[in-house]
Amino acid sequence: MSALSVSVSRTCPATGRTIHLSAERLIKVNAVVAVVSLLVGTIAALLLVLTRWQAVHLLPAVWYYRLLGVHGMNMLIFFIIYFEMAVLWFASTVLLNARPAAPRFGWFNFGLMLLGTLIVEWAQWSGRADVLFTSYPPLKAHPLFYLGVIFFAVGALLVTCQFFATLVIAKREKTYVGSVPLVVYGAVTAAIIAVITLVHGAMVYVPTFLWSVGLIPEVDPQLYRLLWWALGHSSQQINVAAMVAIWYMLGALTVGSVVLNEKVSRSAFVLYIMFISMASAHHLLVDPGFSSAWKIVNTSYFMYMAVLASMVHGFTVPAGMELGMRLRGYNDGLFGWLRHAPWGDPGFSSLVLSVVVFGFVGGITGVTLGTEQINIIAHNTLRIPGHFHSTVVSGTALAFMGATYYLLPLIFRKKVAFWKLAKIQPYLFAGGLLLLVMGMTFAGSFGVPRRHWDISFSQAPYDVQFNPAVDLFLAMMGIGGIIAVTGALSFIAIAVVSVFFGKPVGDMPRGPDIVGIPPGLTNPPVHVANVDELNEALHAPSRGIFGATPGTLVLVGVFLVAFILYYFANWKLLTFLWKIG
Amino acid sequence: MLTKVHTGLDPVPGIWWRPAHKAEKVWVAIAFAWCMVLFAMMPLWHFRGGQNPSGVRRRVDPKTYYARTLAFAKQYKVAEDRGVPIVQAPPGSDVYLVGLTFQWYPILQLERGKEYMLHLSSLDVNHGFSLFPVNVNFQIVPGYDYALRVTPTASGDFRIICNEFCGIGHHTMVGRVIVVDETGKPVADNSHAAVKSGDQP
């Protein structure tokens, strides 16, 4: 292996890891296509938000619904899954110093995904698939639309198999000692959930394709909704697992986060695998096809164990950051570790904003909406996109952006372009989204529907007079959306210019700040030699129950109080409704 | 050689199944307890609360359901608005509502404080039942009859907005529900307030 590796691999100057060039190329193409999809989705996002902002109302109805489908597919499927394919290649090869399994087959699978993507884009842009992202039958699209989705999913499924094969290679060839790192463990979790998800995708899209070409007479619309959400929501759970893995990775790279306890963090990942796909049932809480017992079992027992997992990561990730900082000497007071953190490092600010918005906004609203009865006041209102823009976008997409700032110098070996812009980009993106999400959530609480072209109902037979506050909330959504789009476009400009026109990284001397290289690489957060002693001291029984991470315990306490208040405020709102049973 | 303290990027040698610190155990216990509170609320509300999406569910042929709704509308019709019958059935009876692109049929007239069995279904595609301004939302799936025991608590002239995409005219799909008070007094009718020229999609 060593004789061969001269030509097929290189050693990373910053981290000392072995990077196999065949894997590196696969990481690069997947990341590039992910960013292109993000660009398409972002342009659609701008047009959509300017249409939903009723004062502007930009697009005609046909194009609003068409671009809503385009936006959903490009953001939730293409951008995120291509990026996850890059993460899987990265985690299985770079983090384990391993060679990729069957790289040529990897190119075939990438080609299959790309073919599927192009077919879907063609069908959507040409108006042959105006069925929105969920494509609920009996609304019917062009058969090639379903086939494109199937091609894409099969390609992704095969890459996932290659990921597992690469893990086997790494184990056999002993490229690492002991158990896989936590970040890889998180990627394994994402990959397992991906298999479950993509199998459901086959179960739902293959019959729908056969129906669209007339080979089977009908697809049961309720069964479709059940199976589709096992794909649709579980695929967001791939994102969550990948995102949490990236949290641990960015924490390690930026502030030297330590793993408090492998048992706790890994068990939380296992909870995701076991419970998350059944929790998809929370999309069907006000559907006619299922009994209350079924809804409660699937969303209570099963969903809340996944919620538990997120609450555990919501503690271990910041606590790991806190302990990592304390071990490096930032030990003053409750929050000294936060004050001294590298807030100008886009990798770090992305990480913190991702954790905070995902947890406080996405997590709390999501669990509340996923309650059988509370769903009555939320189902299909703007509260729903309000929720998932705070999870998938402010959480996952932002974490992916943060990871990109480290991938650019490490994998593409290019300096980050527009470095000053890069430093504020995470704040711009997260701030805009927070406004957007607040606007959507409040407007939805007043009954404003999602996926709706004209809430002035100018062509409807009866008038609908929304509370005047709705105008304010929609303006908030519009302005927030414009800021968020600016943040996303800044990211795209940074990524594209860095990759294609960026300066090569060259030497990376330790110490001085270098424009275009995240400080986590030039000033890596290295622990001192006697770190185990320091750790023992911080865990001394005399420090009491708050132990080594008192700041984090305070923060999660604030989180819990916010959670409880929001949850019960929603039950109170529910009591104002008609009596329904 | 790796130290015991390590980051998430480092492989873990040896056995990593070690006891957690007390602070972590406390948080996991609190989180678990809170999840159990979340879990208990749903069954509890079925016994103690007044808003549950349980209802009676059965499969139905869309055409049969549509015929039943037409017969119901004919039997209890009391007036008409823009060609759509206003239908008032006696309290306690079954009332039928059907969603079809892009219309709700018929207009229901209910009495405040009285319970009805409200049947919801679709003739063609998925629709979303959203009662405005009460913000009650249900999914309507063709081939399924969703029957909910409903008691209006306030009188007034309500709207039904479709909030599931059902085709290009989705945003024009608005229906009406009228709730009269105990004396049967008709309430103010604002249905003509803001109707513009009816371009059909």
PDB file of N, CA, C and O in Angstrom, chain A residues 460-521:
ATOM      1  N   ALA A 460     -61.336  34.767  -5.244  1.00  0.00           N
ATOM      2  CA  ALA A 460     -62.185  33.798  -4.556  1.00  0.00           C
ATOM      3  C   ALA A 460     -63.616  34.311  -4.452  1.00  0.00           C
ATOM      4  O   ALA A 460     -63.852  35.518  -4.491  1.00  0.00           O
ATOM      5  N   PRO A 461     -64.582  33.406  -4.324  1.00  0.00           N
ATOM      6  CA  PRO A 461     -65.974  33.845  -4.245  1.00  0.00           C
ATOM      7  C   PRO A 461     -66.301  34.583  -2.949  1.00  0.00           C
ATOM      8  O   PRO A 461     -67.223  35.398  -2.928  1.00  0.00           O
ATOM      9  N   TYR A 462     -65.586  34.292  -1.848  1.00  0.00           N
ATOM     10  CA  TYR A 462     -65.864  34.958  -0.577  1.00  0.00           C
ATOM     11  C   TYR A 462     -64.596  35.631  -0.070  1.00  0.00           C
ATOM     12  O   TYR A 462     -63.500  35.130  -0.259  1.00  0.00           O
ATOM     13  N   ASP A 463     -64.774  36.761   0.588  1.00  0.00           N
ATOM     14  CA  ASP A 463     -63.602  37.481   1.091  1.00  0.00           C
ATOM     15  C   ASP A 463     -63.066  36.820   2.359  1.00  0.00           C
ATOM     16  O   ASP A 463     -63.790  36.150   3.081  1.00  0.00           O
ATOM     17  N   VAL A 464     -61.782  36.970   2.586  1.00  0.00           N
ATOM     18  CA  VAL A 464     -61.156  36.513   3.829  1.00  0.00           C
ATOM     19  C   VAL A 464     -60.360  37.686   4.366  1.00  0.00           C
ATOM     20  O   VAL A 464     -59.453  38.182   3.705  1.00  0.00           O
ATOM     21  N   GLN A 465     -60.728  38.160   5.552  1.00  0.00           N
ATOM     22  CA  GLN A 465     -60.068  39.344   6.114  1.00  0.00           C
ATOM     23  C   GLN A 465     -59.126  38.921   7.219  1.00  0.00           C
ATOM     24  O   GLN A 465     -59.552  38.643   8.328  1.00  0.00           O
ATOM     25  N   PHE A 466     -57.832  38.880   6.905  1.00  0.00           N
ATOM     26  CA  PHE A 466     -56.872  38.524   7.948  1.00  0.00           C
ATOM     27  C   PHE A 466     -56.693  39.689   8.901  1.00  0.00           C
ATOM     28  O   PHE A 466     -56.891  40.851   8.547  1.00  0.00           O
ATOM     29  N   ASN A 467     -56.273  39.343  10.116  1.00  0.00           N
ATOM     30  CA  ASN A 467     -55.907  40.347  11.097  1.00  0.00           C
ATOM     31  C   ASN A 467     -54.833  41.260  10.496  1.00  0.00           C
ATOM     32  O   ASN A 467     -53.905  40.782   9.859  1.00  0.00           O
ATOM     33  N   PRO A 468     -54.953  42.587  10.688  1.00  0.00           N
ATOM     34  CA  PRO A 468     -53.957  43.498  10.091  1.00  0.00           C
ATOM     35  C   PRO A 468     -52.517  43.171  10.495  1.00  0.00           C
ATOM     36  O   PRO A 468     -51.584  43.475   9.753  1.00  0.00           O
ATOM     37  N   ALA A 469     -52.342  42.533  11.649  1.00  0.00           N
ATOM     38  CA  ALA A 469     -50.985  42.168  12.088  1.00  0.00           C
ATOM     39  C   ALA A 469     -50.297  41.269  11.068  1.00  0.00           C
ATOM     40  O   ALA A 469     -49.070  41.251  10.964  1.00  0.00           O
ATOM     41  N   VAL A 470     -51.126  40.524  10.301  1.00  0.00           N
ATOM     42  CA  VAL A 470     -50.553  39.595   9.327  1.00  0.00           C
ATOM     43  C   VAL A 470     -49.674  40.332   8.316  1.00  0.00           C
ATOM     44  O   VAL A 470     -48.618  39.840   7.927  1.00  0.00           O
ATOM     45  N   ASP A 471     -50.103  41.527   7.921  1.00  0.00           N
ATOM     46  CA  ASP A 471     -49.290  42.303   6.973  1.00  0.00           C
ATOM     47  C   ASP A 471     -47.898  42.561   7.528  1.00  0.00           C
ATOM     48  O   ASP A 471     -46.898  42.484   6.815  1.00  0.00           O
ATOM     49  N   LEU A 472     -47.863  42.879   8.814  1.00  0.00           N
ATOM     50  CA  LEU A 472     -46.589  43.145   9.470  1.00  0.00           C
ATOM     51  C   LEU A 472     -45.709  41.890   9.456  1.00  0.00           C
ATOM     52  O   LEU A 472     -44.528  41.935   9.123  1.00  0.00           O
ATOM     53  N   PHE A 473     -46.328  40.754   9.795  1.00  0.00           N
ATOM     54  CA  PHE A 473     -45.553  39.512   9.852  1.00  0.00           C
ATOM     55  C   PHE A 473     -45.055  39.115   8.466  1.00  0.00           C
ATOM     56  O   PHE A 473     -43.949  38.606   8.319  1.00  0.00           O
ATOM     57  N   LEU A 474     -45.883  39.346   7.446  1.00  0.00           N
ATOM     58  CA  LEU A 474     -45.439  38.991   6.093  1.00  0.00           C
ATOM     59  C   LEU A 474     -44.324  39.919   5.630  1.00  0.00           C
ATOM     60  O   LEU A 474     -43.411  39.491   4.913  1.00  0.00           O
ATOM     61  N   ALA A 475     -44.363  41.175   6.079  1.00  0.00           N
ATOM     62  CA  ALA A 475     -43.264  42.079   5.753  1.00  0.00           C
ATOM     63  C   ALA A 475     -41.980  41.620   6.442  1.00  0.00           C
ATOM     64  O   ALA A 475     -40.893  41.630   5.857  1.00  0.00           O
ATOM     65  N   MET A 476     -42.138  41.172   7.688  1.00  0.00           N
ATOM     66  CA  MET A 476     -41.000  40.621   8.432  1.00  0.00           C
ATOM     67  C   MET A 476     -40.411  39.433   7.673  1.00  0.00           C
ATOM     68  O   MET A 476     -39.189  39.325   7.493  1.00  0.00           O
ATOM     69  N   MET A 477     -41.305  38.558   7.200  1.00  0.00           N
ATOM     70  CA  MET A 477     -40.870  37.395   6.433  1.00  0.00           C
ATOM     71  C   MET A 477     -40.148  37.847   5.168  1.00  0.00           C
ATOM     72  O   MET A 477     -39.091  37.318   4.821  1.00  0.00           O
ATOM     73  N   GLY A 478     -40.720  38.853   4.484  1.00  0.00           N
ATOM     74  CA  GLY A 478     -40.135  39.308   3.235  1.00  0.00           C
ATOM     75  C   GLY A 478     -38.743  39.894   3.439  1.00  0.00           C
ATOM     76  O   GLY A 478     -37.796  39.529   2.730  1.00  0.00           O
ATOM     77  N   ILE A 479     -38.623  40.765   4.442  1.00  0.00           N
ATOM     78  CA  ILE A 479     -37.321  41.402   4.680  1.00  0.00           C
ATOM     79  C   ILE A 479     -36.312  40.352   5.156  1.00  0.00           C
ATOM     80  O   ILE A 479     -35.175  40.302   4.676  1.00  0.00           O
ATOM     81  N   GLY A 480     -36.751  39.510   6.084  1.00  0.00           N
ATOM     82  CA  GLY A 480     -35.871  38.428   6.543  1.00  0.00           C
ATOM     83  C   GLY A 480     -35.430  37.551   5.389  1.00  0.00           C
ATOM     84  O   GLY A 480     -34.261  37.163   5.292  1.00  0.00           O
ATOM     85  N   GLY A 481     -36.369  37.255   4.496  1.00  0.00           N
ATOM     86  CA  GLY A 481     -36.045  36.401   3.344  1.00  0.00           C
ATOM     87  C   GLY A 481     -34.993  37.054   2.458  1.00  0.00           C
ATOM     88  O   GLY A 481     -34.062  36.386   2.001  1.00  0.00           O
ATOM     89  N   ILE A 482     -35.134  38.352   2.244  1.00  0.00           N
ATOM     90  CA  ILE A 482     -34.160  39.044   1.389  1.00  0.00           C
ATOM     91  C   ILE A 482     -32.774  39.016   2.041  1.00  0.00           C
ATOM     92  O   ILE A 482     -31.765  38.746   1.370  1.00  0.00           O
ATOM     93  N   ILE A 483     -32.734  39.230   3.361  1.00  0.00           N
ATOM     94  CA  ILE A 483     -31.435  39.186   4.052  1.00  0.00           C
ATOM     95  C   ILE A 483     -30.844  37.777   3.970  1.00  0.00           C
ATOM     96  O   ILE A 483     -29.656  37.592   3.680  1.00  0.00           O
ATOM     97  N   ALA A 484     -31.688  36.772   4.207  1.00  0.00           N
ATOM     98  CA  ALA A 484     -31.195  35.392   4.177  1.00  0.00           C
ATOM     99  C   ALA A 484     -30.687  35.030   2.788  1.00  0.00           C
ATOM    100  O   ALA A 484     -29.652  34.368   2.636  1.00  0.00           O
ATOM    101  N   VAL A 485     -31.422  35.465   1.743  1.00  0.00           N
ATOM    102  CA  VAL A 485     -30.984  35.196   0.373  1.00  0.00           C
ATOM    103  C   VAL A 485     -29.642  35.884   0.117  1.00  0.00           C
ATOM    104  O   VAL A 485     -28.741  35.301  -0.506  1.00  0.00           O
ATOM    105  N   THR A 486     -29.488  37.110   0.636  1.00  0.00           N
ATOM    106  CA  THR A 486     -28.201  37.794   0.500  1.00  0.00           C
ATOM    107  C   THR A 486     -27.093  36.966   1.144  1.00  0.00           C
ATOM    108  O   THR A 486     -26.003  36.800   0.571  1.00  0.00           O
ATOM    109  N   GLY A 487     -27.397  36.425   2.341  1.00  0.00           N
ATOM    110  CA  GLY A 487     -26.415  35.575   3.011  1.00  0.00           C
ATOM    111  C   GLY A 487     -26.084  34.349   2.197  1.00  0.00           C
ATOM    112  O   GLY A 487     -24.917  33.952   2.074  1.00  0.00           O
ATOM    113  N   ALA A 488     -27.115  33.720   1.625  1.00  0.00           N
ATOM    114  CA  ALA A 488     -26.890  32.502   0.834  1.00  0.00           C
ATOM    115  C   ALA A 488     -26.097  32.827  -0.427  1.00  0.00           C
ATOM    116  O   ALA A 488     -25.159  32.097  -0.791  1.00  0.00           O
ATOM    117  N   LEU A 489     -26.452  33.929  -1.103  1.00  0.00           N
ATOM    118  CA  LEU A 489     -25.730  34.288  -2.325  1.00  0.00           C
ATOM    119  C   LEU A 489     -24.274  34.650  -2.005  1.00  0.00           C
ATOM    120  O   LEU A 489     -23.366  34.325  -2.780  1.00  0.00           O
ATOM    121  N   SER A 490     -24.048  35.306  -0.845  1.00  0.00           N
ATOM    122  CA  SER A 490     -22.669  35.593  -0.443  1.00  0.00           C
ATOM    123  C   SER A 490     -21.883  34.293  -0.303  1.00  0.00           C
ATOM    124  O   SER A 490     -20.746  34.177  -0.773  1.00  0.00           O
ATOM    125  N   PHE A 491     -22.531  33.310   0.358  1.00  0.00           N
ATOM    126  CA  PHE A 491     -21.860  32.022   0.530  1.00  0.00           C
ATOM    127  C   PHE A 491     -21.518  31.402  -0.822  1.00  0.00           C
ATOM    128  O   PHE A 491     -20.407  30.910  -1.037  1.00  0.00           O
ATOM    129  N   ILE A 492     -22.483  31.449  -1.749  1.00  0.00           N
ATOM    130  CA  ILE A 492     -22.258  30.838  -3.061  1.00  0.00           C
ATOM    131  C   ILE A 492     -21.112  31.550  -3.780  1.00  0.00           C
ATOM    132  O   ILE A 492     -20.223  30.906  -4.350  1.00  0.00           O
ATOM    133  N   ALA A 493     -21.134  32.896  -3.716  1.00  0.00           N
ATOM    134  CA  ALA A 493     -20.065  33.654  -4.372  1.00  0.00           C
ATOM    135  C   ALA A 493     -18.711  33.284  -3.769  1.00  0.00           C
ATOM    136  O   ALA A 493     -17.739  33.028  -4.502  1.00  0.00           O
ATOM    137  N   ILE A 494     -18.663  33.207  -2.432  1.00  0.00           N
ATOM    138  CA  ILE A 494     -17.406  32.850  -1.765  1.00  0.00           C
ATOM    139  C   ILE A 494     -16.946  31.466  -2.213  1.00  0.00           C
ATOM    140  O   ILE A 494     -15.788  31.265  -2.596  1.00  0.00           O
ATOM    141  N   ALA A 495     -17.881  30.507  -2.199  1.00  0.00           N
ATOM    142  CA  ALA A 495     -17.509  29.130  -2.529  1.00  0.00           C
ATOM    143  C   ALA A 495     -17.053  29.018  -3.976  1.00  0.00           C
ATOM    144  O   ALA A 495     -16.011  28.425  -4.271  1.00  0.00           O
ATOM    145  N   VAL A 496     -17.821  29.612  -4.903  1.00  0.00           N
ATOM    146  CA  VAL A 496     -17.501  29.462  -6.327  1.00  0.00           C
ATOM    147  C   VAL A 496     -16.177  30.151  -6.652  1.00  0.00           C
ATOM    148  O   VAL A 496     -15.299  29.568  -7.297  1.00  0.00           O
ATOM    149  N   VAL A 497     -16.016  31.389  -6.165  1.00  0.00           N
ATOM    150  CA  VAL A 497     -14.777  32.120  -6.472  1.00  0.00           C
ATOM    151  C   VAL A 497     -13.573  31.418  -5.836  1.00  0.00           C
ATOM    152  O   VAL A 497     -12.516  31.290  -6.459  1.00  0.00           O
ATOM    153  N   SER A 498     -13.741  30.913  -4.599  1.00  0.00           N
ATOM    154  CA  SER A 498     -12.623  30.205  -3.963  1.00  0.00           C
ATOM    155  C   SER A 498     -12.220  28.977  -4.772  1.00  0.00           C
ATOM    156  O   SER A 498     -11.042  28.740  -5.012  1.00  0.00           O
ATOM    157  N   VAL A 499     -13.229  28.199  -5.186  1.00  0.00           N
ATOM    158  CA  VAL A 499     -12.920  26.931  -5.858  1.00  0.00           C
ATOM    159  C   VAL A 499     -12.284  27.186  -7.219  1.00  0.00           C
ATOM    160  O   VAL A 499     -11.273  26.565  -7.566  1.00  0.00           O
ATOM    161  N   PHE A 500     -12.843  28.107  -7.996  1.00  0.00           N
ATOM    162  CA  PHE A 500     -12.380  28.236  -9.380  1.00  0.00           C
ATOM    163  C   PHE A 500     -11.308  29.299  -9.565  1.00  0.00           C
ATOM    164  O   PHE A 500     -10.514  29.214 -10.482  1.00  0.00           O
ATOM    165  N   PHE A 501     -11.319  30.329  -8.711  1.00  0.00           N
ATOM    166  CA  PHE A 501     -10.338  31.398  -8.915  1.00  0.00           C
ATOM    167  C   PHE A 501      -9.506  31.670  -7.655  1.00  0.00           C
ATOM    168  O   PHE A 501      -8.770  32.644  -7.602  1.00  0.00           O
ATOM    169  N   GLY A 502      -9.657  30.823  -6.616  1.00  0.00           N
ATOM    170  CA  GLY A 502      -9.022  31.100  -5.333  1.00  0.00           C
ATOM    171  C   GLY A 502      -7.510  30.954  -5.383  1.00  0.00           C
ATOM    172  O   GLY A 502      -6.951  30.278  -6.251  1.00  0.00           O
ATOM    173  N   LYS A 503      -6.835  31.605  -4.432  1.00  0.00           N
ATOM    174  CA  LYS A 503      -5.386  31.455  -4.325  1.00  0.00           C
ATOM    175  C   LYS A 503      -5.090  30.111  -3.661  1.00  0.00           C
ATOM    176  O   LYS A 503      -5.766  29.731  -2.698  1.00  0.00           O
ATOM    177  N   PRO A 504      -4.070  29.418  -4.145  1.00  0.00           N
ATOM    178  CA  PRO A 504      -3.709  28.159  -3.493  1.00  0.00           C
ATOM    179  C   PRO A 504      -3.260  28.413  -2.058  1.00  0.00           C
ATOM    180  O   PRO A 504      -2.703  29.472  -1.750  1.00  0.00           O
ATOM    181  N   VAL A 505      -3.522  27.433  -1.198  1.00  0.00           N
ATOM    182  CA  VAL A 505      -3.220  27.625   0.220  1.00  0.00           C
ATOM    183  C   VAL A 505      -1.715  27.676   0.471  1.00  0.00           C
ATOM    184  O   VAL A 505      -1.231  28.505   1.220  1.00  0.00           O
ATOM    185  N   GLY A 506      -0.983  26.789  -0.189  1.00  0.00           N
ATOM    186  CA  GLY A 506       0.464  26.749   0.005  1.00  0.00           C
ATOM    187  C   GLY A 506       0.829  26.358   1.432  1.00  0.00           C
ATOM    188  O   GLY A 506       0.149  25.545   2.046  1.00  0.00           O
ATOM    189  N   ASP A 507       1.865  26.955   1.973  1.00  0.00           N
ATOM    190  CA  ASP A 507       2.276  26.653   3.347  1.00  0.00           C
ATOM    191  C   ASP A 507       1.270  27.252   4.312  1.00  0.00           C
ATOM    192  O   ASP A 507       0.662  28.275   4.046  1.00  0.00           O
ATOM    193  N   MET A 508       1.135  26.574   5.444  1.00  0.00           N
ATOM    194  CA  MET A 508       0.208  27.080   6.443  1.00  0.00           C
ATOM    195  C   MET A 508       0.958  27.247   7.756  1.00  0.00           C
ATOM    196  O   MET A 508       0.876  26.410   8.645  1.00  0.00           O
ATOM    197  N   PRO A 509       1.752  28.340   7.870  1.00  0.00           N
ATOM    198  CA  PRO A 509       2.540  28.503   9.090  1.00  0.00           C
ATOM    199  C   PRO A 509       1.626  28.695  10.294  1.00  0.00           C
ATOM    200  O   PRO A 509       0.606  29.379  10.206  1.00  0.00           O
ATOM    201  N   ARG A 510       2.018  28.059  11.408  1.00  0.00           N
ATOM    202  CA  ARG A 510       1.216  28.179  12.626  1.00  0.00           C
ATOM    203  C   ARG A 510       1.442  29.539  13.248  1.00  0.00           C
ATOM    204  O   ARG A 510       2.561  30.048  13.245  1.00  0.00           O
ATOM    205  N   GLY A 511       0.386  30.111  13.772  1.00  0.00           N
ATOM    206  CA  GLY A 511       0.550  31.345  14.517  1.00  0.00           C
ATOM    207  C   GLY A 511      -0.149  32.539  13.903  1.00  0.00           C
ATOM    208  O   GLY A 511      -1.234  32.891  14.341  1.00  0.00           O
ATOM    209  N   PRO A 512       0.465  33.150  12.874  1.00  0.00           N
ATOM    210  CA  PRO A 512      -0.125  34.392  12.376  1.00  0.00           C
ATOM    211  C   PRO A 512      -1.467  34.156  11.695  1.00  0.00           C
ATOM    212  O   PRO A 512      -1.690  33.099  11.100  1.00  0.00           O
ATOM    213  N   ASP A 513      -2.348  35.144  11.791  1.00  0.00           N
ATOM    214  CA  ASP A 513      -3.621  35.070  11.058  1.00  0.00           C
ATOM    215  C   ASP A 513      -3.337  35.277   9.590  1.00  0.00           C
ATOM    216  O   ASP A 513      -2.612  36.189   9.202  1.00  0.00           O
ATOM    217  N   ILE A 514      -3.893  34.419   8.750  1.00  0.00           N
ATOM    218  CA  ILE A 514      -3.707  34.551   7.315  1.00  0.00           C
ATOM    219  C   ILE A 514      -5.074  34.807   6.697  1.00  0.00           C
ATOM    220  O   ILE A 514      -6.023  34.085   6.989  1.00  0.00           O
ATOM    221  N   VAL A 515      -5.137  35.834   5.870  1.00  0.00           N
ATOM    222  CA  VAL A 515      -6.416  36.149   5.230  1.00  0.00           C
ATOM    223  C   VAL A 515      -6.828  34.966   4.357  1.00  0.00           C
ATOM    224  O   VAL A 515      -6.049  34.478   3.543  1.00  0.00           O
ATOM    225  N   GLY A 516      -8.086  34.493   4.553  1.00  0.00           N
ATOM    226  CA  GLY A 516      -8.583  33.414   3.710  1.00  0.00           C
ATOM    227  C   GLY A 516      -8.388  32.037   4.300  1.00  0.00           C
ATOM    228  O   GLY A 516      -8.818  31.046   3.708  1.00  0.00           O
ATOM    229  N   ILE A 517      -7.747  31.944   5.453  1.00  0.00           N
ATOM    230  CA  ILE A 517      -7.625  30.636   6.096  1.00  0.00           C
ATOM    231  C   ILE A 517      -8.244  30.727   7.490  1.00  0.00           C
ATOM    232  O   ILE A 517      -7.845  31.570   8.297  1.00  0.00           O
ATOM    233  N   PRO A 518      -9.233  29.885   7.775  1.00  0.00           N
ATOM    234  CA  PRO A 518      -9.878  29.960   9.088  1.00  0.00           C
ATOM    235  C   PRO A 518      -8.858  29.800  10.204  1.00  0.00           C
ATOM    236  O   PRO A 518      -7.945  28.975  10.099  1.00  0.00           O
ATOM    237  N   PRO A 519      -8.999  30.591  11.278  1.00  0.00           N
ATOM    238  CA  PRO A 519      -8.022  30.547  12.379  1.00  0.00           C
ATOM    239  C   PRO A 519      -7.894  29.169  13.017  1.00  0.00           C
ATOM    240  O   PRO A 519      -6.860  28.856  13.600  1.00  0.00           O
ATOM    241  N   GLY A 520      -8.908  28.323  12.870  1.00  0.00           N
ATOM    242  CA  GLY A 520      -8.798  26.972  13.416  1.00  0.00           C
ATOM    243  C   GLY A 520      -7.689  26.170  12.755  1.00  0.00           C
ATOM    244  O   GLY A 520      -7.241  25.160  13.301  1.00  0.00           O
ATOM    245  N   LEU A 521      -7.238  26.611  11.571  1.00  0.00           N
ATOM    246  CA  LEU A 521      -6.150  25.898  10.887  1.00  0.00           C
ATOM    247  C   LEU A 521      -4.801  26.546  11.139  1.00  0.00           C
ATOM    248  O   LEU A 521      -3.788  25.858  11.241  1.00  0.00           O
TER     249      LEU A 521
END
